[in-house]
Short mmCIF file of C-alpha atoms in Angstrom, two decimals:
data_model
loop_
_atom_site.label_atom_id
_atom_site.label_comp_id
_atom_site.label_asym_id
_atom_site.label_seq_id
_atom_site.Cartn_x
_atom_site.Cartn_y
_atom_site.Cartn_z
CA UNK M 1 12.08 6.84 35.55
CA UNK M 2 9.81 6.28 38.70
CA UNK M 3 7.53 9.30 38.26
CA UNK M 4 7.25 8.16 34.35
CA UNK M 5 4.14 5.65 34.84
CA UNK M 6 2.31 8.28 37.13
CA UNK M 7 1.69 10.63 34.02
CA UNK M 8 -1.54 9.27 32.18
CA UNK M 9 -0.49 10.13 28.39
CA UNK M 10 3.01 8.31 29.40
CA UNK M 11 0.80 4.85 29.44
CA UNK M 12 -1.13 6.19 25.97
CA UNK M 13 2.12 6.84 24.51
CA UNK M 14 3.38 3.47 25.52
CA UNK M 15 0.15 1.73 23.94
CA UNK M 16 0.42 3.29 20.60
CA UNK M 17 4.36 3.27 20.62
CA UNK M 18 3.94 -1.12 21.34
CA UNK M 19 1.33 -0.99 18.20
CA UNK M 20 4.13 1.44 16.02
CA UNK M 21 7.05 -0.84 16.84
CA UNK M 22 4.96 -3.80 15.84
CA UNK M 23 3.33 -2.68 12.55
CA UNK M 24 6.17 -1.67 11.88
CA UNK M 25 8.83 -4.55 12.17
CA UNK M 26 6.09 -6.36 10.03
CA UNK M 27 5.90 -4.03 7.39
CA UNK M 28 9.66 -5.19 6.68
CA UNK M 29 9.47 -8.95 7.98
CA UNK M 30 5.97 -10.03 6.43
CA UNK M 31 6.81 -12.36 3.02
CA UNK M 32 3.64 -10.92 1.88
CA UNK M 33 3.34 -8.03 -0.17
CA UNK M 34 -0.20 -7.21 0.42
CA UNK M 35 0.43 -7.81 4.33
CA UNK M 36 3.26 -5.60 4.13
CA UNK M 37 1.15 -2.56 2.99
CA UNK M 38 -1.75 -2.84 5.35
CA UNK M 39 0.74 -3.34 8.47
CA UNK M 40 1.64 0.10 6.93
CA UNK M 41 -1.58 1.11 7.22
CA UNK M 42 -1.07 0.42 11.19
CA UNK M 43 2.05 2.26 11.88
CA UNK M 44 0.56 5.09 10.16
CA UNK M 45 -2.79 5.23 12.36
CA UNK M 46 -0.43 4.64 15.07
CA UNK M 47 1.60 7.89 14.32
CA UNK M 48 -1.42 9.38 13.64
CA UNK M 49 -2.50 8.64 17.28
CA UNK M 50 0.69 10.25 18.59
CA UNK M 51 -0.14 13.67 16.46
CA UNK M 52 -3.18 13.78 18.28
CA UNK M 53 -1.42 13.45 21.61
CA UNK M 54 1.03 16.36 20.79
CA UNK M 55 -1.67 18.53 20.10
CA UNK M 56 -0.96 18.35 16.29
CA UNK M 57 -4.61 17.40 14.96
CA UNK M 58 -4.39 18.79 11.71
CA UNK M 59 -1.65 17.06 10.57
CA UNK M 60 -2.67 13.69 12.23
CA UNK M 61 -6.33 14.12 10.21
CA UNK M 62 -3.79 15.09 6.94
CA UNK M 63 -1.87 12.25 7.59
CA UNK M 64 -5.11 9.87 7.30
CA UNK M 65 -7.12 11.25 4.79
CA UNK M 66 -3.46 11.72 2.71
CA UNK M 67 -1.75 8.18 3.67
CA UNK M 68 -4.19 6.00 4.46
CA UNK M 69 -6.58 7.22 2.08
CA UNK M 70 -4.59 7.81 -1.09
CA UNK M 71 -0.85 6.35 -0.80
CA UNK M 72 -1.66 2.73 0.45
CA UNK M 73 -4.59 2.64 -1.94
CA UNK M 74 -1.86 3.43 -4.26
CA UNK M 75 0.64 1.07 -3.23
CA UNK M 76 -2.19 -1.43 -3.73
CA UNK M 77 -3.06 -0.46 -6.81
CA UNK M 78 1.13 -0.97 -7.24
CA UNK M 79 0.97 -4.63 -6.43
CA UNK M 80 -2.22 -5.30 -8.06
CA UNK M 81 -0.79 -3.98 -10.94
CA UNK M 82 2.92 -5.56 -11.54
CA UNK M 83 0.81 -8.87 -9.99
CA UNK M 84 3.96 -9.30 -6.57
CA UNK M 85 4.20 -12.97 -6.21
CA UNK M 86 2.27 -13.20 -2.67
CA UNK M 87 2.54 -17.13 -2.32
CA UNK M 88 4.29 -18.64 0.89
CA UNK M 89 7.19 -20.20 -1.30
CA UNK M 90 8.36 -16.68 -2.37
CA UNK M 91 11.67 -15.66 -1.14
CA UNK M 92 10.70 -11.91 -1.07
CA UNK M 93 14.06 -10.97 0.98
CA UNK M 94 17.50 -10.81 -0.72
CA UNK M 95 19.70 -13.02 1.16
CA UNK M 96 21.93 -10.42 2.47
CA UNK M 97 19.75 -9.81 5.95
CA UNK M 98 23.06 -10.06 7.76
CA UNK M 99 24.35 -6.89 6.43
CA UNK M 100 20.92 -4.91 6.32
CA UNK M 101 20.19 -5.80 10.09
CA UNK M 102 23.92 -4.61 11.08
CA UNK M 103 23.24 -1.05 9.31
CA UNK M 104 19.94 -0.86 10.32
CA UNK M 105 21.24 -1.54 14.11
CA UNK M 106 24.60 1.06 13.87
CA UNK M 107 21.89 3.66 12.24
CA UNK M 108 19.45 3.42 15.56
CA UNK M 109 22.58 3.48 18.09
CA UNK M 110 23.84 6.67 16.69
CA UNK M 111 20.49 8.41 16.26
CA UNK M 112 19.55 7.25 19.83
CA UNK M 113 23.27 8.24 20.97
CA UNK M 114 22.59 11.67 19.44
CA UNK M 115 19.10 12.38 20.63
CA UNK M 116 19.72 11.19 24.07
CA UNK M 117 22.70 13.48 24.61
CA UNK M 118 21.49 16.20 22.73
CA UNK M 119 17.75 16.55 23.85
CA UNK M 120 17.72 14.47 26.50
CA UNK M 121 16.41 17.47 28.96
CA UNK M 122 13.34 18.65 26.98
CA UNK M 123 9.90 18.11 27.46
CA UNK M 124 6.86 17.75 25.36
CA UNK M 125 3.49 19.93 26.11
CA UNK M 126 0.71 17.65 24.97
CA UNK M 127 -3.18 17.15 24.63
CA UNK M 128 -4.71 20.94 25.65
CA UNK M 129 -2.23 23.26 24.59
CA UNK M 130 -3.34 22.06 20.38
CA UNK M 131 -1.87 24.58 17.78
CA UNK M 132 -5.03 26.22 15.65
CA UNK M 133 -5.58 25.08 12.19
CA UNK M 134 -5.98 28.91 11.63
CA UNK M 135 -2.26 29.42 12.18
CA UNK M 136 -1.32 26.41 10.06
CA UNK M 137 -3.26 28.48 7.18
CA UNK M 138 -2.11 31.97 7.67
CA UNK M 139 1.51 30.99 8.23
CA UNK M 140 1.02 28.72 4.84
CA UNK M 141 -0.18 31.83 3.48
CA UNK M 142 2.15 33.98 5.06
CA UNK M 143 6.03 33.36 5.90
CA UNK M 144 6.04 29.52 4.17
CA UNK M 145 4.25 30.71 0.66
CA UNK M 146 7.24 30.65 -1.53
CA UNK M 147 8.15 26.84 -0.66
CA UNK M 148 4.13 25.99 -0.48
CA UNK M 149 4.17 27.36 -4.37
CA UNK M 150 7.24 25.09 -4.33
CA UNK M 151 5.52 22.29 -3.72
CA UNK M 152 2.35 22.28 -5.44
CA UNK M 153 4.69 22.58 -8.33
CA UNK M 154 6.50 19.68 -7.14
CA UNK M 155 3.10 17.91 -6.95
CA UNK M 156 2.46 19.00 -10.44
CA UNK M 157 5.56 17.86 -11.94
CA UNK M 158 4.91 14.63 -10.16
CA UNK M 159 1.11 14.63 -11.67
CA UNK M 160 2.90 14.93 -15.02
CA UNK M 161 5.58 12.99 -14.73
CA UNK M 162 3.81 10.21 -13.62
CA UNK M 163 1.13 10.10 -16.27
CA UNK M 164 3.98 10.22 -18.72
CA UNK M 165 5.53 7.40 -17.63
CA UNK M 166 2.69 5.24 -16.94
CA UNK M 167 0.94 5.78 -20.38
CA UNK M 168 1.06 2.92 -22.85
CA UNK M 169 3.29 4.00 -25.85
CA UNK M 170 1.48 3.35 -28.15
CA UNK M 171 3.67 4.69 -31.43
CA UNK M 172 6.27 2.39 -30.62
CA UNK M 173 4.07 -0.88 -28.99
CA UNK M 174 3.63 -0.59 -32.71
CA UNK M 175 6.68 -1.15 -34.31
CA UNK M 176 7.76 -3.60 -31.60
CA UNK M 177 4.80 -5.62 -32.34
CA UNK M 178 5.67 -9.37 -31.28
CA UNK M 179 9.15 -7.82 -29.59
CA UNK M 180 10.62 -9.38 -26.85
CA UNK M 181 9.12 -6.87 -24.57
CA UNK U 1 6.12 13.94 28.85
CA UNK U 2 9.84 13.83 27.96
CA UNK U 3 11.02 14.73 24.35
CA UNK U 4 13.18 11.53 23.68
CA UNK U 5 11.14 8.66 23.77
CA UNK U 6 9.28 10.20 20.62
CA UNK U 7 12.66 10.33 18.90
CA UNK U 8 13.69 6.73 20.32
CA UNK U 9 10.80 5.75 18.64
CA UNK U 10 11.36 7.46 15.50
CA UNK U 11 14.73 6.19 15.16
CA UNK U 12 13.54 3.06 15.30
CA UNK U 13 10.99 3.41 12.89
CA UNK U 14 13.87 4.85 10.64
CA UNK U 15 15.74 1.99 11.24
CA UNK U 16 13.56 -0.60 10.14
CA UNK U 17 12.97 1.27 7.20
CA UNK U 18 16.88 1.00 6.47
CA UNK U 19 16.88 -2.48 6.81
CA UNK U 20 13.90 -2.77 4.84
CA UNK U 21 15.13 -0.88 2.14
CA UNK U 22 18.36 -2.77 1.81
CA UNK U 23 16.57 -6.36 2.63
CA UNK U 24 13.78 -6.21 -0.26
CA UNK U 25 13.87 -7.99 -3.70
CA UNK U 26 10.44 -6.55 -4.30
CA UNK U 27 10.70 -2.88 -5.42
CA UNK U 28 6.89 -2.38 -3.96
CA UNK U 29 8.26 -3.01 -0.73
CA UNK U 30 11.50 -1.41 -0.97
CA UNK U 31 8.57 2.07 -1.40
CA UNK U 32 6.35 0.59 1.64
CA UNK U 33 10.15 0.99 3.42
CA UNK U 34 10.98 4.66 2.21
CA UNK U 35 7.18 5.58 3.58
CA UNK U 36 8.07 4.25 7.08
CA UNK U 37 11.76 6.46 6.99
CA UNK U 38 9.35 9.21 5.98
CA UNK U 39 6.75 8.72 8.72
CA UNK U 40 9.91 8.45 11.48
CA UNK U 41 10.65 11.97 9.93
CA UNK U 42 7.12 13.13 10.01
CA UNK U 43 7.07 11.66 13.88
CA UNK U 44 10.26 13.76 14.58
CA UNK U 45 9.46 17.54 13.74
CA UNK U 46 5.52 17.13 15.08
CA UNK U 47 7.69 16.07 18.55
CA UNK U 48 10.34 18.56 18.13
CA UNK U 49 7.28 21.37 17.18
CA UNK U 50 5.38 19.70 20.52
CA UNK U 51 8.81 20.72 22.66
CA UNK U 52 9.46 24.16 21.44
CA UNK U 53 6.13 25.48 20.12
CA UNK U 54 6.90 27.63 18.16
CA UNK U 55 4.91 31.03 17.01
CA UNK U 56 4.75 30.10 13.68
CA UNK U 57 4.05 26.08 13.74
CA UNK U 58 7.42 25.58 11.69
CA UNK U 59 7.37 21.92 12.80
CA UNK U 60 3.52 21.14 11.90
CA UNK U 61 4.10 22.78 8.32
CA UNK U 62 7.48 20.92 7.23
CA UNK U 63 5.51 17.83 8.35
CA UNK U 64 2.88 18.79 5.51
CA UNK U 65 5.31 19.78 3.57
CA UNK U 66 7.33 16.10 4.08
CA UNK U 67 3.58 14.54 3.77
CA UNK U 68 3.36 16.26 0.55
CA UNK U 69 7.02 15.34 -1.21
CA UNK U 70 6.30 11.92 -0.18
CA UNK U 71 3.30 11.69 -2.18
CA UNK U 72 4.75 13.17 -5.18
CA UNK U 73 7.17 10.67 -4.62
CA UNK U 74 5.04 7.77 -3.96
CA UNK U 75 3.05 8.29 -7.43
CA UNK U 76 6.59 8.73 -9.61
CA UNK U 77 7.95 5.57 -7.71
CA UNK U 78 5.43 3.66 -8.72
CA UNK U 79 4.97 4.97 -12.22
CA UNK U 80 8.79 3.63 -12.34
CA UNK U 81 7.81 0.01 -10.90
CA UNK U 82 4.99 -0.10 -13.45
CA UNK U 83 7.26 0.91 -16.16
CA UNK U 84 10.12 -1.35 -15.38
CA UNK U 85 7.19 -4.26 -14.83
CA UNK U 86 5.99 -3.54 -18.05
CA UNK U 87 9.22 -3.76 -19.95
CA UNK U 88 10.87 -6.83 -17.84
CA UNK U 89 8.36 -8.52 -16.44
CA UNK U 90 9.93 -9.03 -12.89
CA UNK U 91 10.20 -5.92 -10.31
CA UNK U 92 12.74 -7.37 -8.17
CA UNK U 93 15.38 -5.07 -7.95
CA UNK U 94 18.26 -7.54 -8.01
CA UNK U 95 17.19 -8.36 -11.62
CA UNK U 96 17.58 -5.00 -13.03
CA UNK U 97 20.92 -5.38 -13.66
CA UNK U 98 20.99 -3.51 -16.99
CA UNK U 99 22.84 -0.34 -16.29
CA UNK U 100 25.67 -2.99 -14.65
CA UNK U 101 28.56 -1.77 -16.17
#
């Protein structure tokens, strides 16, 4: 580990890693909801960040405009919506924290255990050697067209689906009028 | 720059988002939990695609693809929480005990 600090995207990878680990951690530990998302928002610029530094720019601008733009805009929309109790009383964690910290532990010693052992010799090529958004496209276009139509059908059902479910219904708010609901 | 401390770090990211997922009343959050499993994913095959660089960018595209899925996902999950809001009143996930035996 001496030579480690000598390499200058070692020390950027360290800064955004600290801001990932802490964004993070609150995203789970923060009692409120609204905090919760835009911590989000932070580990996502963060691995954002870390795209750019592996040469992956596409997919780190993707991962902006597609996150950060649209999901936690969503998500906010989300709590807006079902009004999450955000006050400092609110016990927003089940009370089994025990349990979820001890699986949560055993899952990052094994994936550690497995990632040291198994890849523990490789190295990352980083800023300079970028792939081009032109092979992103053709390959899209090319060898990976079958599952891209299988996903923009998955994004359609979803479209669908969702609309479905979040329309009023308003044949039976009808006969249910002054129902428990 | 050495392959593993990307995956150290997505493994942690992963983990939180276990013990997020399994700590949460709030079914909001228990989503704001799957996205950071998803990210640590996302982190994982951009690294892996950084290592081997390969001639076809099969780590860069499964990232969109994962990107993708977890929007679709993202906008049903929450159609659900809405749903289940409307209908209950509560989304805490340790009230829904309807389908209890």
């Amino acid at each position: 580990m001496g030579g480690w600090f000598s390499e200058a995207s070692n020390w950027w990878f360290l800064l955004i890693a600290v801001f990932i680990a802490f964004s993070a951690l609150r995203v789970v530990t923060a009692t409120n909801v609204v905090h919760s998302a835009l911590f989000l928002v932070g580990a996502l610029a963060g691995t954002a960040g870390l795209f750019l530094l592996l040469g992956a720019q596409f997919v780190a601008w993707v991962l902006v405009l597609v996150y950060i733009g649209a999901v936690i805009v969503l998500f906010l929309f989300g709590i807006m919506i079902t009004r999450a109790p955000t006050g400092p009383k609110v016990e927003v964690d089940n009370p089994r924290r025990g349990f979820a910290a001890t699986a949560a532990i055993l899952t990052f010693a094994v994936m550690v255990y497995s990632s040291v052992s198994a890849f523990g010799h490789m190295e990352v090529t980083t800023v300079g050697t970028g792939t081009a958004t032109d092979l992103i496209g053709s390959q899209l276009m090319g060898r990976f067209v079958l599952p891209f139509e299988a996903v923009s059908f998955v994004l359609l059902a979803a479209l669908v689906g969702g609309v479905t479910l979040a329309r009023k219904d308003t044949a039976r708010d009808e006969t249910d009028e002054g129902g428990t609901a | 720059m050495s392959l593993v401390q990307f995956l150290v770090l997505g493994a942690f990211m992963f983990s939180l988002g276990v013990y997020g997922l399994l700590v949460r009343r709030n079914a909001v959050m228990v989503l704001l939990a799957i996205e950071l499993m998803l990210n640590a994913v996302n982190l994982n095959l951009i690294a892996f695609e950084a290592a081997l660089r390969t001639t076809f960018a099969g780590g860069q595209i499964f990232a969109i693809f994962a990107i993708t899925v977890a929007a679709a996902e993202v906008g049903i999950g929450l159609a659900i929480v809405l749903l289940i809001f409307r209908n209950r009143r509560s989304v805490n996930v340790d009230e829904l005990d309807v389908m209890r035996w």
